Structure formats: C-alpha cells, structure tokens
Amino acid sequence: MNRKHFLSALVTTGIGLPALQTLAAIGLPTDSHEKEPLVPPYLKPGDIIGITCPAGYIKRDEIQAAIRIMESWGFNIRIGKTVGARDYSFGGTDTERLQDLQTMLNDNDIKAIMCGRGGYGTARIVDKLDFKKFQQKPKWVIGFSDATVLHCHISRHFGIASLHSKMCNSFPDDFSKAEPVVQDTIMSIYQALTGKKMQYSAAPDNKNRKGNARGVLTGGNLSIIQSLSATDSEIDTNGKILFLEEVGEYPYSLDRMLGTLARSHKLDNLAGLIIGGFNRIKPDDPGEEFGKTVYDMVLEKVKDFSYPVCFNFPVGHQKNNYALKCGMMHSLSVSDDKVTLKE
C-alpha cells in the first residue's frame, strides 16, 4: 500500500496524531513534504549577489559576463576570495573554499550566493559549514551540477528553497548575440530570483508515462545524488517530484547510479519523476556493449510504480538548462501532447 494512503487509512480508522507521532519515532516517514517551504526573500534592485567557488576554479575574467548581466538587472555583485584562486582543479584549498562560502552564508548584506562553476569539491567542505545564521536569515543559493550537494543538504536539514540553475561560466559574453534559448535560460534566473511564478513546458515523448502530480521539487545531478547516499546530505525524495540530469557517463554507470536510487528506495514513493538531459553519453567499448538506453534503464527502475514520468525536460548540462526552484511546491502534468511543470 502507498505510504500516504496507509497513513490516511490510520487516521480514518481512528488512529490519530499520537499514533502518527509514534510511527515517526520508529522511523516511518509522515507527510512532512506537505509543509510550507521556507522561501528566502526575493531580490530587489540594489541587493547583493555573492560569487564564490566551492568546487572547481574559475578565473576572474571568466565571470565578467555574469557580472555585467546581473548588474544590468539592478543587482550589486560581491566577488569572493576563491574567484581566481586555484588549488589544482579546485577554486582554492578546502580551507579557502570553506571560509569563502561561510563568509557569504553569514553576511546579512548578501541576499543570494551564486557558485562560479561546478566541477567537484563541495562535498569536501559541506560537513564543516555552519548554517545557523543562514537559517536565521535564508538567502538563495544558486547553481547546478556539483552544487547539487548544497541543494540536497539545505533541503534535507532546513527545508529552505534554493535555485538549481546555470552558473557564472554559462553566461554569454554578448547577451544580445546569444541564441534565444541561452537568453531565455539566463533570464529565467532573474525571473526566479525576483519572485516570478515559474512554469515550463517540454515536448511530448512516446516513452513518457502520463499522469498528474503535486509535490515539492527536488533533484539535480544523478552522480552527485547517488554519492550522497547514507551521508548527512542524503536527498529526501519522499512524496516529492524528483528531477535528474547527467553528463559524460558510460551507459553501465548510469544504470548503476539509477540502481542505487532504486535499491535505496529513493524511487518508491515519488509524486513524479522528471528526466532532464542525459548528454554526451560515452560509447561502450567494443565487445562490452551494455545494450540499454536511458529510457530502458529508467522505466525498468520505476515499473512497479504508477507516478508520471517524463523524459528530455529542459534541465541539465545543456543550453536549455532552465532555473528550477528546489524545495518549493510544484505541479507536474504529463499528457499525450505536452509536459508542464508549474510552481
């Protein structure tokens, strides 16, 4: 029986709040996903966006386009000490990256924090971050790929919304000459940060599974999400709309990561599943063909469940990577002729 229906049946048969509290005490989840999200204040002209590098390094000249565009939106920019810093592939040492992000989490003047780029490194510092001041005065944390660590950690512990979107290294040098889809995705960051209700559509796919869902939106990069299993940043998918994206992996590796989510019951009680871009999949070695597509892998893992599933949603390591508000209630509609995700 579906967990939600089971809990409803308990209430209907006269087993009320004390019994539900007992169930929670013994580890059976309750409907916590229905709680109102904690939304950081939306930005207004003059607000400060901080730029930091908790993962890979980025040069100062590589963030200039992002600075120009965000300043044209009316925001002020504060550049962190890790921008331009480098320790091999990282944006500075672990200590430097920790201190820079901590400073921005603590600074009440900073209303949003944008990661300079992805790469790898946030998992090395997340357990040492102190979120007390961030909890007291939440702010938008912005990024994708490796920033999935922050989205999952913040959602799990604090229930505070964050923004899964492009980062500084994805802003075009000349916005006026950028492709329309690039302009649209960059502007979706501005729209999300200033409080616009977000709504996106995706083309139908004959592999989609139809249905309607409502739940808190969560997700991000598949390899990051599966690497967080059994850690203090483990994703909570219970009753939620989960979105996944990935890039540059072998087919067998994708199947292994999806299998980890299935075996750890992260796919059991979703409200809905969104598959974004799974791009630049590496070719199998000759004679070692895996023989399954992404469609095959996903549908195999969710065959025992009835929630809606859509493929090729515009999120991921690609041009059409739109801003998504993690931790906020959304509705998902998957029909024969359209897919709609609406805040």
mmCIF file of C-alpha atoms in Angstrom:
data_model
loop_
_atom_site.group_PDB
_atom_site.id
_atom_site.type_symbol
_atom_site.label_atom_id
_atom_site.label_comp_id
_atom_site.label_asym_id
_atom_site.label_seq_id
_atom_site.Cartn_x
_atom_site.Cartn_y
_atom_site.Cartn_z
ATOM 1 C CA MET A 1 0.000 0.000 0.000
ATOM 2 C CA ASN A 2 1.200 3.522 -0.787
ATOM 3 C CA ARG A 3 2.624 5.167 2.355
ATOM 4 C CA LYS A 4 0.345 8.197 2.066
ATOM 5 C CA HIS A 5 -2.746 6.040 1.662
ATOM 6 C CA PHE A 6 -1.612 3.904 4.603
ATOM 7 C CA LEU A 7 -1.296 6.929 6.874
ATOM 8 C CA SER A 8 -4.666 8.249 5.690
ATOM 9 C CA ALA A 9 -6.216 4.887 6.484
ATOM 10 C CA LEU A 10 -4.810 5.054 10.004
ATOM 11 C CA VAL A 11 -6.481 8.405 10.566
ATOM 12 C CA THR A 12 -9.754 7.239 9.009
ATOM 13 C CA THR A 13 -9.880 4.208 11.296
ATOM 14 C CA GLY A 14 -9.376 6.369 14.369
ATOM 15 C CA ILE A 15 -5.624 6.195 14.799
ATOM 16 C CA GLY A 16 -4.826 9.865 15.179
ATOM 17 C CA LEU A 17 -1.916 12.164 15.871
ATOM 18 C CA PRO A 18 -0.368 10.272 18.801
ATOM 19 C CA ALA A 19 -0.130 7.145 16.669
ATOM 20 C CA LEU A 20 1.392 9.102 13.801
ATOM 21 C CA GLN A 21 3.940 10.571 16.184
ATOM 22 C CA THR A 22 4.772 7.058 17.285
ATOM 23 C CA LEU A 23 5.222 5.979 13.667
ATOM 24 C CA ALA A 24 7.596 8.890 13.107
ATOM 25 C CA ALA A 25 9.506 7.929 16.238
ATOM 26 C CA ILE A 26 10.101 4.410 14.923
ATOM 27 C CA GLY A 27 11.274 5.725 11.566
ATOM 28 C CA LEU A 28 8.191 5.590 9.326
ATOM 29 C CA PRO A 29 8.039 8.908 7.436
ATOM 30 C CA THR A 30 4.974 11.097 7.743
ATOM 31 C CA ASP A 31 3.695 13.684 5.268
ATOM 32 C CA SER A 32 6.428 16.229 6.030
ATOM 33 C CA HIS A 33 6.650 17.024 2.304
ATOM 34 C CA GLU A 34 3.351 18.882 2.615
ATOM 35 C CA LYS A 35 4.874 21.515 4.909
ATOM 36 C CA GLU A 36 5.085 25.023 3.550
ATOM 37 C CA PRO A 37 8.547 25.704 2.118
ATOM 38 C CA LEU A 38 10.811 28.311 3.656
ATOM 39 C CA VAL A 39 11.426 30.773 0.840
ATOM 40 C CA PRO A 40 14.345 33.203 1.029
ATOM 41 C CA PRO A 41 13.393 36.821 0.328
ATOM 42 C CA TYR A 42 13.181 37.546 -3.372
ATOM 43 C CA LEU A 43 15.709 40.034 -4.678
ATOM 44 C CA LYS A 44 15.074 43.695 -5.393
ATOM 45 C CA PRO A 45 17.242 46.326 -7.102
ATOM 46 C CA GLY A 46 20.367 47.107 -5.117
ATOM 47 C CA ASP A 47 20.577 43.687 -3.469
ATOM 48 C CA ILE A 48 23.945 41.930 -3.395
ATOM 49 C CA ILE A 49 24.726 38.611 -5.071
ATOM 50 C CA GLY A 50 27.924 36.952 -3.905
ATOM 51 C CA ILE A 51 30.032 34.800 -6.218
ATOM 52 C CA THR A 52 32.102 32.001 -4.734
ATOM 53 C CA CYS A 53 33.762 28.775 -5.862
ATOM 54 C CA PRO A 54 33.009 25.862 -3.515
ATOM 55 C CA ALA A 55 34.077 23.366 -6.187
ATOM 56 C CA GLY A 56 36.110 23.970 -9.354
ATOM 57 C CA TYR A 57 38.198 27.049 -10.066
ATOM 58 C CA ILE A 58 37.230 29.905 -12.332
ATOM 59 C CA LYS A 59 39.291 32.870 -13.494
ATOM 60 C CA ARG A 60 38.178 36.394 -12.694
ATOM 61 C CA ASP A 61 37.822 37.289 -16.356
ATOM 62 C CA GLU A 62 35.515 34.305 -16.830
ATOM 63 C CA ILE A 63 32.879 35.794 -14.519
ATOM 64 C CA GLN A 64 32.819 39.242 -16.119
ATOM 65 C CA ALA A 65 29.899 38.425 -18.426
ATOM 66 C CA ALA A 66 27.852 37.197 -15.465
ATOM 67 C CA ILE A 67 28.708 40.347 -13.512
ATOM 68 C CA ARG A 68 27.686 42.638 -16.391
ATOM 69 C CA ILE A 69 24.361 40.872 -16.902
ATOM 70 C CA MET A 70 23.449 40.654 -13.216
ATOM 71 C CA GLU A 71 24.392 44.304 -12.709
ATOM 72 C CA SER A 72 22.120 45.188 -15.649
ATOM 73 C CA TRP A 73 19.328 43.531 -13.632
ATOM 74 C CA GLY A 74 19.954 46.093 -10.888
ATOM 75 C CA PHE A 75 21.956 43.920 -8.512
ATOM 76 C CA ASN A 76 25.330 44.561 -6.926
ATOM 77 C CA ILE A 77 27.990 41.862 -7.038
ATOM 78 C CA ARG A 78 30.449 40.826 -4.360
ATOM 79 C CA ILE A 79 33.318 38.664 -5.599
ATOM 80 C CA GLY A 80 34.551 36.039 -3.174
ATOM 81 C CA LYS A 81 38.190 35.363 -2.431
ATOM 82 C CA THR A 82 38.030 31.989 -4.171
ATOM 83 C CA VAL A 83 37.307 33.565 -7.555
ATOM 84 C CA GLY A 84 40.653 33.428 -9.322
ATOM 85 C CA ALA A 85 42.142 31.169 -6.648
ATOM 86 C CA ARG A 86 43.341 27.690 -7.625
ATOM 87 C CA ASP A 87 44.499 24.552 -5.908
ATOM 88 C CA TYR A 88 44.863 22.068 -8.760
ATOM 89 C CA SER A 89 41.273 21.593 -10.050
ATOM 90 C CA PHE A 90 39.714 23.336 -7.040
ATOM 91 C CA GLY A 91 38.863 27.008 -6.529
ATOM 92 C CA GLY A 92 41.380 27.248 -3.729
ATOM 93 C CA THR A 93 42.181 24.877 -0.893
ATOM 94 C CA ASP A 94 39.438 23.204 1.114
ATOM 95 C CA THR A 95 40.022 25.743 3.886
ATOM 96 C CA GLU A 96 39.828 28.693 1.493
ATOM 97 C CA ARG A 97 36.657 27.422 -0.166
ATOM 98 C CA LEU A 98 35.058 26.675 3.190
ATOM 99 C CA GLN A 99 35.874 30.111 4.581
ATOM 100 C CA ASP A 100 34.686 31.933 1.480
ATOM 101 C CA LEU A 101 31.317 30.188 1.377
ATOM 102 C CA GLN A 102 30.930 30.502 5.145
ATOM 103 C CA THR A 103 31.553 34.243 4.946
ATOM 104 C CA MET A 104 28.798 34.604 2.375
ATOM 105 C CA LEU A 105 26.365 32.428 4.328
ATOM 106 C CA ASN A 106 26.960 34.634 7.383
ATOM 107 C CA ASP A 107 26.849 38.038 5.662
ATOM 108 C CA ASN A 108 23.358 39.500 6.044
ATOM 109 C CA ASP A 109 24.026 42.010 3.267
ATOM 110 C CA ILE A 110 24.368 39.225 0.713
ATOM 111 C CA LYS A 111 20.915 38.107 -0.478
ATOM 112 C CA ALA A 112 21.984 35.357 -2.895
ATOM 113 C CA ILE A 113 25.073 33.224 -3.462
ATOM 114 C CA MET A 114 25.972 32.040 -6.952
ATOM 115 C CA CYS A 115 28.530 29.303 -7.499
ATOM 116 C CA GLY A 116 31.135 30.298 -10.066
ATOM 117 C CA ARG A 117 31.120 26.879 -11.730
ATOM 118 C CA GLY A 118 30.681 23.201 -10.995
ATOM 119 C CA GLY A 119 33.339 20.515 -11.146
ATOM 120 C CA TYR A 120 33.991 18.757 -7.847
ATOM 121 C CA GLY A 121 34.657 19.849 -4.301
ATOM 122 C CA THR A 122 31.566 20.903 -2.344
ATOM 123 C CA ALA A 123 31.226 17.501 -0.690
ATOM 124 C CA ARG A 124 34.696 18.008 0.798
ATOM 125 C CA ILE A 125 33.555 21.044 2.801
ATOM 126 C CA VAL A 126 29.796 20.788 3.358
ATOM 127 C CA ASP A 127 30.028 18.995 6.729
ATOM 128 C CA LYS A 128 32.153 21.815 8.157
ATOM 129 C CA LEU A 129 29.770 24.606 7.157
ATOM 130 C CA ASP A 130 27.810 26.345 9.908
ATOM 131 C CA PHE A 131 24.279 27.140 8.703
ATOM 132 C CA LYS A 132 22.990 28.818 11.888
ATOM 133 C CA LYS A 133 22.989 32.358 10.508
ATOM 134 C CA PHE A 134 21.740 31.096 7.147
ATOM 135 C CA GLN A 135 18.780 29.508 8.927
ATOM 136 C CA GLN A 136 18.005 32.745 10.714
ATOM 137 C CA LYS A 137 18.193 34.795 7.506
ATOM 138 C CA PRO A 138 17.902 32.490 4.485
ATOM 139 C CA LYS A 139 19.250 33.542 1.123
ATOM 140 C CA TRP A 140 19.154 31.998 -2.349
ATOM 141 C CA VAL A 141 21.916 29.506 -3.123
ATOM 142 C CA ILE A 142 22.348 29.216 -6.889
ATOM 143 C CA GLY A 143 23.982 26.593 -9.085
ATOM 144 C CA PHE A 144 23.772 23.094 -10.513
ATOM 145 C CA SER A 145 25.990 20.063 -11.116
ATOM 146 C CA ASP A 146 28.290 19.898 -8.049
ATOM 147 C CA ALA A 147 26.040 22.459 -6.332
ATOM 148 C CA THR A 148 23.520 19.609 -6.045
ATOM 149 C CA VAL A 149 25.331 18.876 -2.764
ATOM 150 C CA LEU A 150 24.125 22.203 -1.368
ATOM 151 C CA HIS A 151 20.582 21.841 -2.701
ATOM 152 C CA CYS A 152 20.214 18.406 -1.114
ATOM 153 C CA HIS A 153 21.859 19.379 2.178
ATOM 154 C CA ILE A 154 19.867 22.596 2.605
ATOM 155 C CA SER A 155 16.583 20.927 1.726
ATOM 156 C CA ARG A 156 17.164 17.940 4.000
ATOM 157 C CA HIS A 157 18.126 19.892 7.089
ATOM 158 C CA PHE A 158 16.394 23.242 6.792
ATOM 159 C CA GLY A 159 13.597 22.973 4.232
ATOM 160 C CA ILE A 160 14.801 26.199 2.620
ATOM 161 C CA ALA A 161 14.272 26.738 -1.103
ATOM 162 C CA SER A 162 17.282 27.100 -3.398
ATOM 163 C CA LEU A 163 17.820 27.684 -7.106
ATOM 164 C CA HIS A 164 19.069 24.992 -9.487
ATOM 165 C CA SER A 165 20.329 26.960 -12.486
ATOM 166 C CA LYS A 166 23.215 27.913 -14.690
ATOM 167 C CA MET A 167 26.266 29.479 -13.046
ATOM 168 C CA CYS A 168 28.765 32.205 -13.941
ATOM 169 C CA ASN A 169 30.606 30.134 -16.532
ATOM 170 C CA SER A 170 27.375 29.728 -18.550
ATOM 171 C CA PHE A 171 26.640 33.435 -19.086
ATOM 172 C CA PRO A 172 27.237 34.537 -22.699
ATOM 173 C CA ASP A 173 29.904 37.153 -23.407
ATOM 174 C CA ASP A 174 27.475 39.148 -25.556
ATOM 175 C CA PHE A 175 23.914 38.626 -24.371
ATOM 176 C CA SER A 176 22.411 40.418 -27.381
ATOM 177 C CA LYS A 177 24.044 37.938 -29.776
ATOM 178 C CA ALA A 178 23.314 34.785 -27.761
ATOM 179 C CA GLU A 179 20.900 32.165 -29.044
ATOM 180 C CA PRO A 180 17.312 32.707 -27.879
ATOM 181 C CA VAL A 181 17.383 29.576 -25.714
ATOM 182 C CA VAL A 182 20.526 30.838 -23.960
ATOM 183 C CA GLN A 183 18.922 34.230 -23.378
ATOM 184 C CA ASP A 184 15.787 32.562 -22.045
ATOM 185 C CA THR A 185 17.657 30.335 -19.613
ATOM 186 C CA ILE A 186 19.734 33.204 -18.275
ATOM 187 C CA MET A 187 16.635 35.362 -17.864
ATOM 188 C CA SER A 188 14.932 32.504 -16.013
ATOM 189 C CA ILE A 189 17.489 33.069 -13.239
ATOM 190 C CA TYR A 190 16.422 36.707 -12.938
ATOM 191 C CA GLN A 191 12.749 35.777 -13.027
ATOM 192 C CA ALA A 192 13.162 33.135 -10.328
ATOM 193 C CA LEU A 193 15.229 35.396 -8.057
ATOM 194 C CA THR A 194 12.712 38.231 -8.299
ATOM 195 C CA GLY A 195 9.698 36.106 -7.435
ATOM 196 C CA LYS A 196 8.079 35.185 -10.720
ATOM 197 C CA LYS A 197 5.991 32.007 -10.567
ATOM 198 C CA MET A 198 7.897 29.629 -12.816
ATOM 199 C CA GLN A 199 6.273 27.438 -15.462
ATOM 200 C CA TYR A 200 7.945 25.298 -18.101
ATOM 201 C CA SER A 201 6.798 23.058 -20.911
ATOM 202 C CA ALA A 202 8.545 20.164 -22.618
ATOM 203 C CA ALA A 203 7.802 18.369 -25.842
ATOM 204 C CA PRO A 204 5.881 15.101 -25.568
ATOM 205 C CA ASP A 205 7.812 11.850 -25.763
ATOM 206 C CA ASN A 206 6.248 8.497 -26.580
ATOM 207 C CA LYS A 207 8.190 6.969 -23.677
ATOM 208 C CA ASN A 208 6.612 9.348 -21.147
ATOM 209 C CA ARG A 209 4.231 7.939 -18.555
ATOM 210 C CA LYS A 210 1.120 10.068 -18.298
ATOM 211 C CA GLY A 211 -0.327 11.471 -15.114
ATOM 212 C CA ASN A 212 -0.521 14.440 -12.783
ATOM 213 C CA ALA A 213 1.473 15.083 -9.642
ATOM 214 C CA ARG A 214 1.909 17.684 -6.930
ATOM 215 C CA GLY A 215 4.847 17.849 -4.578
ATOM 216 C CA VAL A 216 7.997 19.638 -3.510
ATOM 217 C CA LEU A 217 10.557 19.779 -6.324
ATOM 218 C CA THR A 218 13.946 18.245 -5.585
ATOM 219 C CA GLY A 219 16.844 16.768 -7.503
ATOM 220 C CA GLY A 220 19.868 17.624 -9.595
ATOM 221 C CA ASN A 221 22.866 15.732 -10.882
ATOM 222 C CA LEU A 222 22.459 11.953 -10.699
ATOM 223 C CA SER A 223 26.053 11.070 -9.829
ATOM 224 C CA ILE A 224 26.089 13.657 -7.031
ATOM 225 C CA ILE A 225 22.758 12.461 -5.646
ATOM 226 C CA GLN A 226 23.796 8.811 -5.538
ATOM 227 C CA SER A 227 27.161 9.757 -3.995
ATOM 228 C CA LEU A 228 25.291 11.397 -1.103
ATOM 229 C CA SER A 229 23.587 8.140 -0.100
ATOM 230 C CA ALA A 230 23.985 7.379 3.623
ATOM 231 C CA THR A 231 25.617 10.772 4.252
ATOM 232 C CA ASP A 232 24.377 13.781 6.182
ATOM 233 C CA SER A 233 23.392 15.359 2.852
ATOM 234 C CA GLU A 234 21.336 12.423 1.542
ATOM 235 C CA ILE A 235 18.416 13.524 -0.626
ATOM 236 C CA ASP A 236 14.865 13.179 0.694
ATOM 237 C CA THR A 237 12.567 12.119 -2.165
ATOM 238 C CA ASN A 238 9.540 11.004 -0.167
ATOM 239 C CA GLY A 239 6.378 12.341 -1.808
ATOM 240 C CA LYS A 240 8.383 14.732 -3.989
ATOM 241 C CA ILE A 241 8.806 15.465 -7.675
ATOM 242 C CA LEU A 242 12.348 14.329 -8.447
ATOM 243 C CA PHE A 243 14.350 15.648 -11.400
ATOM 244 C CA LEU A 244 17.606 14.089 -12.592
ATOM 245 C CA GLU A 245 20.260 15.046 -15.133
ATOM 246 C CA GLU A 246 23.691 13.706 -16.061
ATOM 247 C CA VAL A 247 26.562 14.168 -18.487
ATOM 248 C CA GLY A 248 29.592 12.259 -19.743
ATOM 249 C CA GLU A 249 28.948 8.820 -18.217
ATOM 250 C CA TYR A 250 29.034 5.306 -19.639
ATOM 251 C CA PRO A 251 25.664 3.553 -20.002
ATOM 252 C CA TYR A 252 26.526 0.933 -17.381
ATOM 253 C CA SER A 253 27.482 3.678 -14.953
ATOM 254 C CA LEU A 254 24.132 5.418 -15.470
ATOM 255 C CA ASP A 255 22.366 2.141 -14.793
ATOM 256 C CA ARG A 256 24.421 1.580 -11.646
ATOM 257 C CA MET A 257 23.595 5.034 -10.302
ATOM 258 C CA LEU A 258 19.894 4.692 -11.085
ATOM 259 C CA GLY A 259 20.066 1.268 -9.471
ATOM 260 C CA THR A 260 21.473 2.825 -6.304
ATOM 261 C CA LEU A 261 18.472 5.142 -6.134
ATOM 262 C CA ALA A 262 16.122 2.199 -6.675
ATOM 263 C CA ARG A 263 17.826 -0.087 -4.143
ATOM 264 C CA SER A 264 17.856 2.691 -1.533
ATOM 265 C CA HIS A 265 14.092 3.190 -2.104
ATOM 266 C CA LYS A 266 14.523 6.746 -3.367
ATOM 267 C CA LEU A 267 12.172 5.975 -6.272
ATOM 268 C CA ASP A 268 9.487 4.150 -4.273
ATOM 269 C CA ASN A 269 7.241 6.972 -3.149
ATOM 270 C CA LEU A 270 7.783 9.801 -5.591
ATOM 271 C CA ALA A 271 4.992 12.101 -6.663
ATOM 272 C CA GLY A 272 6.569 12.266 -10.110
ATOM 273 C CA LEU A 273 9.870 11.786 -11.945
ATOM 274 C CA ILE A 274 11.481 14.214 -14.400
ATOM 275 C CA ILE A 275 14.410 13.068 -16.533
ATOM 276 C CA GLY A 276 16.364 16.002 -17.915
ATOM 277 C CA GLY A 277 19.333 15.947 -20.242
ATOM 278 C CA PHE A 278 21.467 12.817 -20.186
ATOM 279 C CA ASN A 279 24.123 14.151 -22.530
ATOM 280 C CA ARG A 280 27.424 13.118 -24.053
ATOM 281 C CA ILE A 281 26.956 9.504 -23.007
ATOM 282 C CA LYS A 282 30.244 7.701 -23.592
ATOM 283 C CA PRO A 283 30.256 4.911 -26.183
ATOM 284 C CA ASP A 284 30.615 1.343 -24.976
ATOM 285 C CA ASP A 285 33.921 -0.380 -25.536
ATOM 286 C CA PRO A 286 33.720 -2.768 -28.498
ATOM 287 C CA GLY A 287 32.524 -6.146 -27.282
ATOM 288 C CA GLU A 288 31.325 -4.632 -23.973
ATOM 289 C CA GLU A 289 28.050 -3.130 -25.150
ATOM 290 C CA PHE A 290 25.590 -2.514 -22.338
ATOM 291 C CA GLY A 291 22.532 -2.763 -24.555
ATOM 292 C CA LYS A 292 20.119 -0.475 -22.689
ATOM 293 C CA THR A 293 19.058 3.085 -23.396
ATOM 294 C CA VAL A 294 18.336 5.708 -20.745
ATOM 295 C CA TYR A 295 14.654 5.073 -21.440
ATOM 296 C CA ASP A 296 15.151 1.368 -20.737
ATOM 297 C CA MET A 297 17.066 1.985 -17.530
ATOM 298 C CA VAL A 298 14.607 4.471 -16.060
ATOM 299 C CA LEU A 299 11.422 2.620 -16.972
ATOM 300 C CA GLU A 300 12.839 -0.621 -15.619
ATOM 301 C CA LYS A 301 13.549 1.022 -12.258
ATOM 302 C CA VAL A 302 10.058 2.521 -11.917
ATOM 303 C CA LYS A 303 7.941 -0.266 -13.434
ATOM 304 C CA ASP A 304 6.347 -1.122 -10.091
ATOM 305 C CA PHE A 305 5.109 2.434 -9.510
ATOM 306 C CA SER A 306 2.381 4.473 -11.159
ATOM 307 C CA TYR A 307 3.530 8.090 -10.863
ATOM 308 C CA PRO A 308 4.068 10.207 -14.018
ATOM 309 C CA VAL A 309 7.456 10.136 -15.717
ATOM 310 C CA CYS A 310 8.739 12.486 -18.398
ATOM 311 C CA PHE A 311 11.921 12.485 -20.455
ATOM 312 C CA ASN A 312 14.050 15.198 -22.090
ATOM 313 C CA PHE A 313 12.981 18.002 -19.765
ATOM 314 C CA PRO A 314 14.977 21.239 -20.293
ATOM 315 C CA VAL A 315 17.392 20.933 -17.381
ATOM 316 C CA GLY A 316 20.971 19.711 -17.254
ATOM 317 C CA HIS A 317 24.404 20.199 -18.807
ATOM 318 C CA GLN A 318 22.987 21.778 -21.945
ATOM 319 C CA LYS A 319 21.894 25.100 -23.416
ATOM 320 C CA ASN A 320 18.257 24.685 -22.358
ATOM 321 C CA ASN A 321 19.017 24.452 -18.651
ATOM 322 C CA TYR A 322 16.255 26.483 -17.015
ATOM 323 C CA ALA A 323 16.171 27.718 -13.428
ATOM 324 C CA LEU A 324 14.205 25.455 -11.067
ATOM 325 C CA LYS A 325 13.217 26.358 -7.515
ATOM 326 C CA CYS A 326 14.207 23.369 -5.405
ATOM 327 C CA GLY A 327 12.260 22.892 -2.200
ATOM 328 C CA MET A 328 9.091 24.583 -3.457
ATOM 329 C CA MET A 329 5.717 23.069 -4.289
ATOM 330 C CA HIS A 330 5.143 22.320 -7.974
ATOM 331 C CA SER A 331 2.592 20.550 -10.100
ATOM 332 C CA LEU A 332 3.605 18.227 -12.940
ATOM 333 C CA SER A 333 1.299 17.290 -15.803
ATOM 334 C CA VAL A 334 2.344 14.678 -18.364
ATOM 335 C CA SER A 335 -0.121 14.177 -21.219
ATOM 336 C CA ASP A 336 -0.033 12.926 -24.787
ATOM 337 C CA ASP A 337 0.602 16.362 -26.227
ATOM 338 C CA LYS A 338 2.548 18.266 -23.556
ATOM 339 C CA VAL A 339 4.532 18.204 -20.338
ATOM 340 C CA THR A 340 4.086 21.096 -17.909
ATOM 341 C CA LEU A 341 5.933 21.830 -14.671
ATOM 342 C CA LYS A 342 4.363 24.698 -12.757
ATOM 343 C CA GLU A 343 5.274 26.364 -9.482
#
